[in-house]
């Protein structure tokens, strides 16, 4: 790894990008520094309870996402699993389902008077166990986050040099031994990045914990913001979220230092592993995951839509809102990928304490609830940049800040698999840094760039609190349409825009999955 001084042309845009990302943190500090409420809020018994309940949810969701996403990615990318190309497309599709829609769908399927109970009533089942609270929030958030593990682990599995596994098998290692001693250590950087995204998503989620009535930090922050004129207590709790995110970042960084991925940039696909008698049990596992996390929510939404038709409401799809969602989300995805590239290059190619600090600071945006980011941008726009107040530019900027880590994780995981000597060889031939970046680095990390852009786009499509507070007057998105009817309890009217959100977002997941599928060798 190069120890050369970071070029100014790379450092300046990286520092500028991270400085803009940490604006919400500056807002929180302005709200809390010098306030006498900080110690009082931190000393409340309820604050410790909130922290513990939030951490329990984070650990449970992250562990479950790995247990679901990693074996699913391995089976789809490396084995002769039946219908694996279809599963490669279906498995990441829950990523397009917002956490609040996932929570509503789970309540509609398994909650009191839900579809499952209606089916079981003829058998004498009058009431099912409640899924409100921890169980409901855990399931809804796992539904929304396991695709992070599936996508990043799948990309790493495809980029892994098969010669490493072939050498291990040549030494007499069993298939499980090769996976445990060769494949899994090589996946640790990508799994660490995916786990970090899952944990930060869970920390900052508001929709699922609110609908499932689980008293996490984000729900308490929202209540504080809405019920109190003085927003300092809410800012203090938001800083607690930032502190928890910082702990997660430190743990991920230590894990990453233990083993670094190395790759040759070779495109030789790995051999397809025959599952033998385990083909159909493995298929049953994958089908069960897709059925529970994708088919069930879709079935509930279709049912509610059909109920609306039965009640004479008809089906009205908000196409204008869909266009608004796509345009704002696409802008955010492109800007985010361009902005993270210098940050990722600094962290990976010019490792130093300040570049690592810069990279870690870039993850703070995803640790904050959308409402905190939105209110901080309202504060800065209203006081210092009035022309930007209630503009599309401010909304897109909020999306970039909120989902900067998604793009960063995708780019970094790909950079870690490209040996720096490939770039050094290109520079030794007389090519300048810009040309090396454009002709060597970017083509080698294209999968990470696409994965990062897709993650930003899909998350921006379903972002709710920031959209509600920052959208221009008359600018409706699918997320605001869904929430408008959900708040009124009109689920039959909320279902059509929710289905449209999935319909509009699904092709982007398909394009990502199709590119992934093209890299998978045919069974043989």
XYZ file of C-alpha atoms in Angstrom:
524
model
C 0.000 0.000 0.000
C 1.292 3.401 -1.022
C 2.483 5.717 1.741
C 2.876 8.726 -0.548
C 1.417 12.082 0.372
C -2.161 12.485 -0.766
C -2.433 14.791 -3.801
C -4.164 18.121 -3.228
C -6.450 17.499 -6.216
C -7.831 14.491 -4.341
C -7.758 15.848 -0.804
C -9.664 19.086 -1.477
C -12.845 17.534 -2.961
C -12.776 14.769 -0.335
C -12.582 17.225 2.550
C -15.271 19.416 0.962
C -17.622 16.446 0.512
C -17.226 15.246 4.098
C -17.580 18.800 5.449
C -20.994 19.036 3.815
C -21.972 15.583 5.079
C -21.250 16.528 8.712
C -23.408 19.698 8.612
C -26.194 17.989 10.601
C -23.651 17.132 13.297
C -22.622 20.794 13.434
C -26.282 21.680 13.910
C -26.573 19.261 16.837
C -23.476 20.709 18.464
C -24.818 24.249 18.083
C -28.018 23.130 19.767
C -26.356 21.382 22.705
C -23.004 23.067 23.459
C -23.386 25.300 26.483
C -26.860 24.015 27.282
C -27.615 22.924 30.820
C -30.053 20.291 29.572
C -27.369 17.887 28.312
C -26.483 16.266 31.640
C -30.108 16.317 32.733
C -31.239 14.423 29.610
C -28.346 11.966 29.778
C -29.011 11.327 33.457
C -32.611 10.306 32.992
C -33.273 6.600 33.691
C -35.288 6.414 30.491
C -32.272 7.424 28.383
C -30.288 4.336 29.403
C -33.319 2.161 28.661
C -33.640 3.713 25.205
C -29.970 3.032 24.478
C -30.188 -0.596 25.590
C -33.355 -1.275 23.591
C -31.839 0.355 20.522
C -28.619 -1.674 20.795
C -30.536 -4.926 21.264
C -32.475 -4.207 18.074
C -29.290 -3.293 16.168
C -27.499 -6.497 17.191
C -30.512 -8.696 16.415
C -31.179 -7.165 12.991
C -27.499 -7.206 11.967
C -26.994 -10.831 13.003
C -30.171 -11.954 11.248
C -29.343 -10.016 8.081
C -25.974 -11.821 7.881
C -27.518 -15.221 8.623
C -30.008 -14.662 5.800
C -27.993 -12.653 3.267
C -24.634 -14.480 3.301
C -25.826 -18.057 2.625
C -28.311 -16.690 0.099
C -25.522 -14.848 -1.764
C -23.243 -17.884 -1.714
C -25.936 -20.242 -2.982
C -27.000 -17.896 -5.774
C -23.511 -16.947 -6.995
C -21.419 -20.076 -6.463
C -23.620 -23.190 -6.707
C -25.886 -25.066 -9.107
C -28.959 -23.952 -7.170
C -32.181 -24.436 -9.160
C -33.661 -21.186 -10.553
C -30.698 -19.241 -9.226
C -30.981 -16.530 -11.877
C -34.586 -15.840 -10.883
C -33.590 -15.887 -7.212
C -30.707 -13.507 -7.959
C -33.304 -10.997 -9.155
C -35.925 -11.665 -6.466
C -33.634 -11.803 -3.414
C -32.599 -8.116 -3.368
C -36.072 -6.793 -4.275
C -37.134 -6.256 -0.612
C -34.642 -3.393 -0.732
C -37.329 -1.353 -2.525
C -39.839 -1.836 0.297
C -39.681 1.027 2.836
C -39.447 -0.054 6.452
C -42.802 1.553 7.238
C -44.440 -0.341 4.354
C -42.766 -3.549 5.548
C -44.131 -2.946 9.041
C -47.633 -2.273 7.716
C -47.519 -5.384 5.543
C -46.369 -7.576 8.427
C -49.136 -6.182 10.615
C -51.629 -6.807 7.832
C -50.416 -10.384 7.447
C -49.670 -11.473 11.024
C -51.163 -8.814 13.274
C -54.539 -8.774 15.048
C -57.294 -9.456 12.520
C -54.605 -9.933 9.863
C -54.798 -12.210 6.866
C -53.246 -15.190 8.661
C -55.738 -14.989 11.498
C -58.622 -14.770 9.029
C -57.360 -17.933 7.365
C -57.047 -19.724 10.715
C -60.396 -18.649 12.164
C -62.242 -21.660 10.673
C -59.798 -23.825 12.627
C -60.750 -22.128 15.894
C -57.809 -19.724 16.168
C -59.354 -16.508 17.478
C -56.215 -14.486 18.162
C -52.574 -14.692 17.155
C -49.658 -13.582 19.357
C -48.916 -9.855 19.078
C -46.069 -8.851 16.805
C -45.982 -5.281 18.065
C -42.796 -4.274 19.832
C -39.394 -5.884 19.386
C -40.452 -8.860 17.240
C -42.280 -6.731 14.696
C -39.524 -4.119 14.452
C -36.880 -6.858 14.156
C -38.710 -8.627 11.313
C -39.539 -5.420 9.422
C -35.981 -4.108 9.625
C -34.481 -7.469 8.672
C -36.727 -7.426 5.608
C -35.407 -3.995 4.663
C -31.709 -4.633 5.336
C -30.672 -8.196 4.478
C -30.321 -7.204 0.769
C -27.307 -5.062 1.794
C -25.516 -8.232 2.880
C -26.747 -10.147 -0.162
C -25.546 -7.516 -2.654
C -22.143 -6.734 -1.130
C -21.321 -10.343 -0.248
C -22.379 -11.435 -3.731
C -20.150 -8.819 -5.357
C -17.207 -9.935 -3.214
C -17.813 -13.605 -3.998
C -17.742 -12.901 -7.713
C -14.571 -10.821 -7.417
C -12.693 -13.399 -5.343
C -9.788 -14.997 -7.183
C -10.767 -18.697 -7.567
C -7.087 -19.692 -7.483
C -7.108 -19.136 -3.706
C -9.860 -21.683 -3.173
C -8.377 -24.062 -5.762
C -5.060 -24.013 -3.901
C -6.768 -24.767 -0.596
C -8.671 -27.678 -2.105
C -5.416 -28.931 -3.615
C -4.024 -29.119 -0.060
C -6.816 -31.476 0.908
C -9.177 -29.040 2.598
C -12.842 -29.969 2.683
C -15.440 -27.712 1.095
C -16.434 -26.364 4.507
C -12.781 -25.920 5.455
C -12.117 -23.918 2.287
C -15.118 -21.686 2.978
C -14.168 -21.151 6.622
C -10.431 -20.580 6.150
C -10.265 -18.958 2.687
C -13.598 -17.656 1.434
C -15.000 -16.216 4.666
C -11.823 -14.271 5.625
C -11.724 -12.828 2.098
C -15.349 -11.703 2.542
C -14.758 -9.969 5.864
C -14.240 -6.472 4.421
C -17.480 -6.685 2.448
C -19.348 -8.292 5.336
C -18.019 -5.581 7.630
C -19.226 -2.875 5.258
C -22.623 -4.551 4.873
C -22.989 -5.063 8.627
C -22.126 -1.428 9.179
C -24.839 -0.351 6.730
C -27.392 -2.633 8.390
C -26.495 -1.399 11.871
C -26.586 2.269 10.861
C -29.882 1.768 9.036
C -31.380 0.181 12.142
C -30.026 2.955 14.361
C -31.619 5.654 12.220
C -34.900 3.982 11.257
C -38.068 5.735 12.322
C -40.927 4.192 10.332
C -40.751 0.565 11.469
C -40.116 1.252 15.161
C -42.953 3.799 15.215
C -45.551 1.577 13.591
C -44.458 -1.419 15.658
C -44.542 0.748 18.812
C -40.977 -0.137 19.779
C -39.490 2.632 21.896
C -36.107 3.112 20.215
C -34.043 6.315 20.207
C -35.381 7.525 16.863
C -38.994 7.267 17.983
C -38.207 9.205 21.145
C -36.359 11.881 19.141
C -39.368 12.332 16.877
C -41.702 12.682 19.859
C -39.356 15.236 21.441
C -39.192 17.287 18.238
C -42.978 17.260 17.789
C -44.050 17.820 21.385
C -41.527 20.340 22.757
C -40.820 23.910 21.737
C -37.262 23.488 23.027
C -35.588 20.951 20.731
C -32.403 20.651 22.765
C -33.415 17.353 24.470
C -34.051 15.807 21.068
C -30.664 17.076 19.866
C -29.000 15.458 22.886
C -30.624 12.106 22.072
C -29.533 12.512 18.454
C -25.951 13.006 19.658
C -26.312 9.744 21.584
C -27.157 8.131 18.235
C -24.009 9.640 16.753
C -21.965 8.262 19.657
C -23.403 4.783 19.090
C -22.599 5.088 15.389
C -19.036 6.080 16.271
C -18.687 2.914 18.352
C -19.894 0.837 15.415
C -17.421 2.555 13.105
C -14.523 1.851 15.471
C -15.489 -1.818 15.770
C -15.769 -2.167 11.980
C -12.412 -0.443 11.493
C -10.669 -2.805 13.932
C -12.219 -5.802 12.221
C -11.080 -4.524 8.828
C -7.475 -4.078 9.997
C -7.190 -7.759 10.859
C -7.558 -8.871 7.280
C -7.619 -6.954 4.038
C -9.085 -8.236 0.821
C -6.676 -8.641 -2.031
C -7.542 -9.292 -5.619
C -5.851 -9.614 -8.909
C -8.562 -8.008 -10.941
C -8.849 -11.281 -12.835
C -12.156 -12.019 -14.499
C -11.873 -15.820 -14.486
C -15.132 -17.066 -12.990
C -15.013 -19.604 -10.172
C -16.168 -23.141 -10.733
C -19.806 -23.856 -9.993
C -20.156 -25.994 -6.871
C -22.497 -28.958 -7.113
C -24.851 -29.182 -4.141
C -25.827 -32.772 -4.848
C -28.541 -33.939 -2.481
C -28.650 -30.488 -0.871
C -29.909 -28.753 -4.048
C -33.574 -28.846 -3.134
C -33.210 -28.162 0.602
C -31.060 -25.164 -0.378
C -33.708 -24.075 -2.871
C -36.364 -24.426 -0.162
C -34.358 -22.091 2.102
C -33.981 -19.467 -0.652
C -37.633 -19.756 -1.653
C -38.732 -19.385 1.975
C -36.679 -16.195 2.339
C -38.153 -14.699 -0.829
C -41.665 -15.799 0.129
C -41.551 -14.269 3.609
C -39.648 -11.077 2.819
C -41.070 -10.316 -0.644
C -44.185 -12.313 -1.524
C -45.986 -11.738 1.785
C -45.648 -7.912 1.718
C -46.688 -7.830 -1.946
C -49.673 -10.082 -1.255
C -50.860 -7.804 1.557
C -50.550 -4.707 -0.649
C -52.438 -6.406 -3.470
C -55.118 -7.500 -0.999
C -55.560 -3.954 0.314
C -55.728 -2.628 -3.239
C -58.402 -5.184 -4.092
C -60.324 -4.210 -0.958
C -60.279 -0.613 -2.155
C -61.790 -1.707 -5.461
C -64.477 -3.652 -3.601
C -65.323 -0.521 -1.626
C -65.785 1.392 -4.881
C -62.659 3.538 -4.607
C -60.973 2.255 -7.744
C -57.219 2.175 -8.234
C -55.357 5.442 -8.716
C -51.609 5.352 -9.308
C -49.672 8.538 -8.564
C -47.577 8.714 -11.738
C -46.566 12.347 -11.203
C -45.306 11.496 -7.729
C -43.407 8.562 -9.215
C -41.671 10.858 -11.697
C -40.721 13.230 -8.882
C -39.322 10.350 -6.830
C -37.249 8.971 -9.710
C -35.794 12.346 -10.728
C -34.745 13.366 -7.218
C -33.381 9.918 -6.343
C -31.427 9.565 -9.590
C -29.785 12.961 -9.074
C -28.835 11.984 -5.533
C -27.365 8.642 -6.691
C -25.130 10.233 -9.330
C -23.942 13.038 -7.054
C -23.271 10.655 -4.156
C -21.119 8.266 -6.231
C -19.069 11.143 -7.648
C -18.657 12.679 -4.179
C -17.546 9.462 -2.447
C -14.884 8.553 -5.006
C -12.170 10.936 -3.679
C -13.004 9.956 -0.088
C -12.683 6.238 -0.859
C -9.471 6.740 -2.851
C -7.884 8.707 -0.005
C -8.804 6.097 2.584
C -7.659 3.114 0.515
C -4.668 4.461 -1.428
C -3.237 7.035 1.011
C -3.820 5.531 4.467
C -3.066 7.940 7.267
C -4.755 8.933 10.475
C -6.431 11.986 8.942
C -7.732 10.092 5.898
C -9.219 7.404 8.152
C -10.847 10.059 10.335
C -12.224 11.680 7.199
C -13.644 8.369 6.026
C -15.218 7.636 9.414
C -16.819 11.084 9.520
C -18.415 10.341 6.162
C -20.561 7.683 7.844
C -22.212 10.067 10.336
C -25.042 11.019 7.954
C -26.541 7.545 7.981
C -26.525 7.432 11.788
C -28.949 10.342 12.054
C -32.698 10.133 11.556
C -33.961 11.809 8.428
C -35.872 14.300 10.535
C -32.668 15.527 12.223
C -30.898 15.948 8.880
C -33.927 17.773 7.487
C -34.242 20.143 10.441
C -30.537 20.924 10.368
C -30.745 21.808 6.674
C -33.853 23.913 7.330
C -31.854 25.776 9.982
C -28.887 26.460 7.684
C -31.003 27.280 4.630
C -33.323 29.622 6.505
C -30.471 31.465 8.204
C -27.640 31.445 5.665
C -28.857 30.182 2.248
C -32.377 31.478 1.889
C -32.625 30.908 -1.916
C -32.145 27.163 -1.313
C -34.994 26.881 1.175
C -37.732 24.485 -0.051
C -35.959 23.713 -3.331
C -35.276 20.453 -5.108
C -31.535 21.086 -4.702
C -31.848 21.080 -0.901
C -33.905 17.890 -0.958
C -31.365 16.128 -3.189
C -28.557 17.325 -0.928
C -30.373 15.823 2.061
C -30.564 12.477 0.224
C -26.825 12.608 -0.514
C -26.007 13.346 3.137
C -28.392 10.667 4.381
C -27.147 7.899 2.107
C -23.516 8.867 1.555
C -22.348 5.718 3.423
C -24.203 3.424 0.998
C -22.227 4.771 -1.936
C -19.001 4.807 0.089
C -19.359 1.176 1.174
C -19.913 -0.001 -2.389
C -16.911 1.897 -3.772
C -14.580 0.928 -0.923
C -15.392 -2.770 -1.111
C -14.455 -2.749 -4.811
C -11.294 -0.692 -4.270
C -10.092 -3.173 -1.668
C -10.190 -5.915 -4.303
C -8.002 -3.950 -6.756
C -4.289 -4.153 -5.958
C -2.633 -0.686 -5.931
C 0.219 -2.016 -8.092
C -2.156 -2.173 -11.066
C -2.575 1.607 -10.829
C 1.128 2.092 -10.120
C 1.963 0.149 -13.291
C -0.283 2.451 -15.325
C 1.389 5.542 -13.826
C 4.829 4.128 -14.573
C 3.847 4.122 -18.259
C 3.484 7.885 -18.136
C -0.260 8.172 -17.549
C -1.411 10.957 -15.236
C -3.567 10.390 -12.124
C -6.780 11.503 -13.853
C -6.242 9.180 -16.813
C -5.350 6.263 -14.525
C -8.522 6.894 -12.536
C -10.692 7.055 -15.665
C -9.135 4.196 -17.656
C -7.941 1.780 -14.965
C -9.484 2.337 -11.541
C -13.072 3.181 -12.484
C -13.482 0.211 -14.896
C -12.129 -2.157 -12.235
C -14.496 -0.859 -9.556
C -17.537 -0.449 -11.790
C -19.474 -3.077 -9.848
C -18.976 -1.148 -6.625
C -19.943 2.133 -8.298
C -23.142 0.595 -9.644
C -23.942 -1.084 -6.332
C -23.380 2.158 -4.431
C -25.492 4.181 -6.872
C -28.277 1.599 -6.749
C -28.318 1.615 -2.947
C -28.508 5.419 -2.817
C -31.261 5.513 -5.442
C -33.385 2.849 -3.790
C -33.081 4.363 -0.318
C -33.782 7.896 -1.562
C -36.929 6.603 -3.283
C -38.375 5.555 0.077
C -36.952 8.275 2.363
C -39.823 9.867 4.270
C -38.979 12.365 7.065
C -36.487 14.411 5.046
C -38.861 14.475 2.080
C -41.779 15.665 4.193
C -39.807 18.603 5.616
C -37.654 19.656 2.658
C -39.696 19.058 -0.493
C -40.697 22.099 -2.526
C -44.328 23.198 -2.266
C -46.460 20.894 -4.407
C -43.622 18.371 -4.873
C -45.146 15.007 -3.968
C -43.214 11.738 -3.970
C -44.415 8.176 -3.620
C -43.149 8.127 -0.034
C -45.244 11.158 0.936
C -48.279 9.710 -0.844
C -47.963 6.444 1.092
C -47.517 8.196 4.423
C -50.407 10.597 3.798
C -52.904 7.750 3.556
C -51.206 5.632 6.205
C -51.528 8.480 8.721
C -55.265 8.527 7.983
C -55.519 4.754 8.458
C -56.641 4.331 4.839
C -54.495 1.338 3.953
C -56.477 0.554 0.812
C -55.460 3.974 -0.527
C -51.861 3.666 0.669
C -51.402 0.303 -1.058
C -51.464 1.487 -4.726
C -48.634 4.058 -4.322
C -46.705 1.483 -2.292
C -47.053 -1.018 -5.137
C -46.048 1.679 -7.619
C -42.942 2.452 -5.538
C -41.956 -1.200 -5.772
C -42.802 -1.319 -9.482
C -40.716 1.758 -10.295
C -37.737 0.710 -8.152
C -37.653 -2.959 -9.129
C -36.112 -2.453 -12.614
C -33.056 -0.800 -11.065
C -32.578 -3.778 -8.756
C -33.085 -6.055 -11.760
C -30.396 -4.266 -13.774
C -27.986 -4.681 -10.879
C -28.938 -8.324 -10.457
C -28.732 -8.965 -14.220
C -25.164 -7.640 -14.308
C -24.383 -9.848 -11.344
C -26.038 -12.806 -13.029
C -24.017 -12.347 -16.193
C -20.879 -12.922 -14.159
C -22.099 -16.280 -12.875
C -20.907 -19.232 -14.840
C -23.459 -21.693 -16.065
C -23.767 -24.913 -14.144
C -21.498 -27.556 -15.409
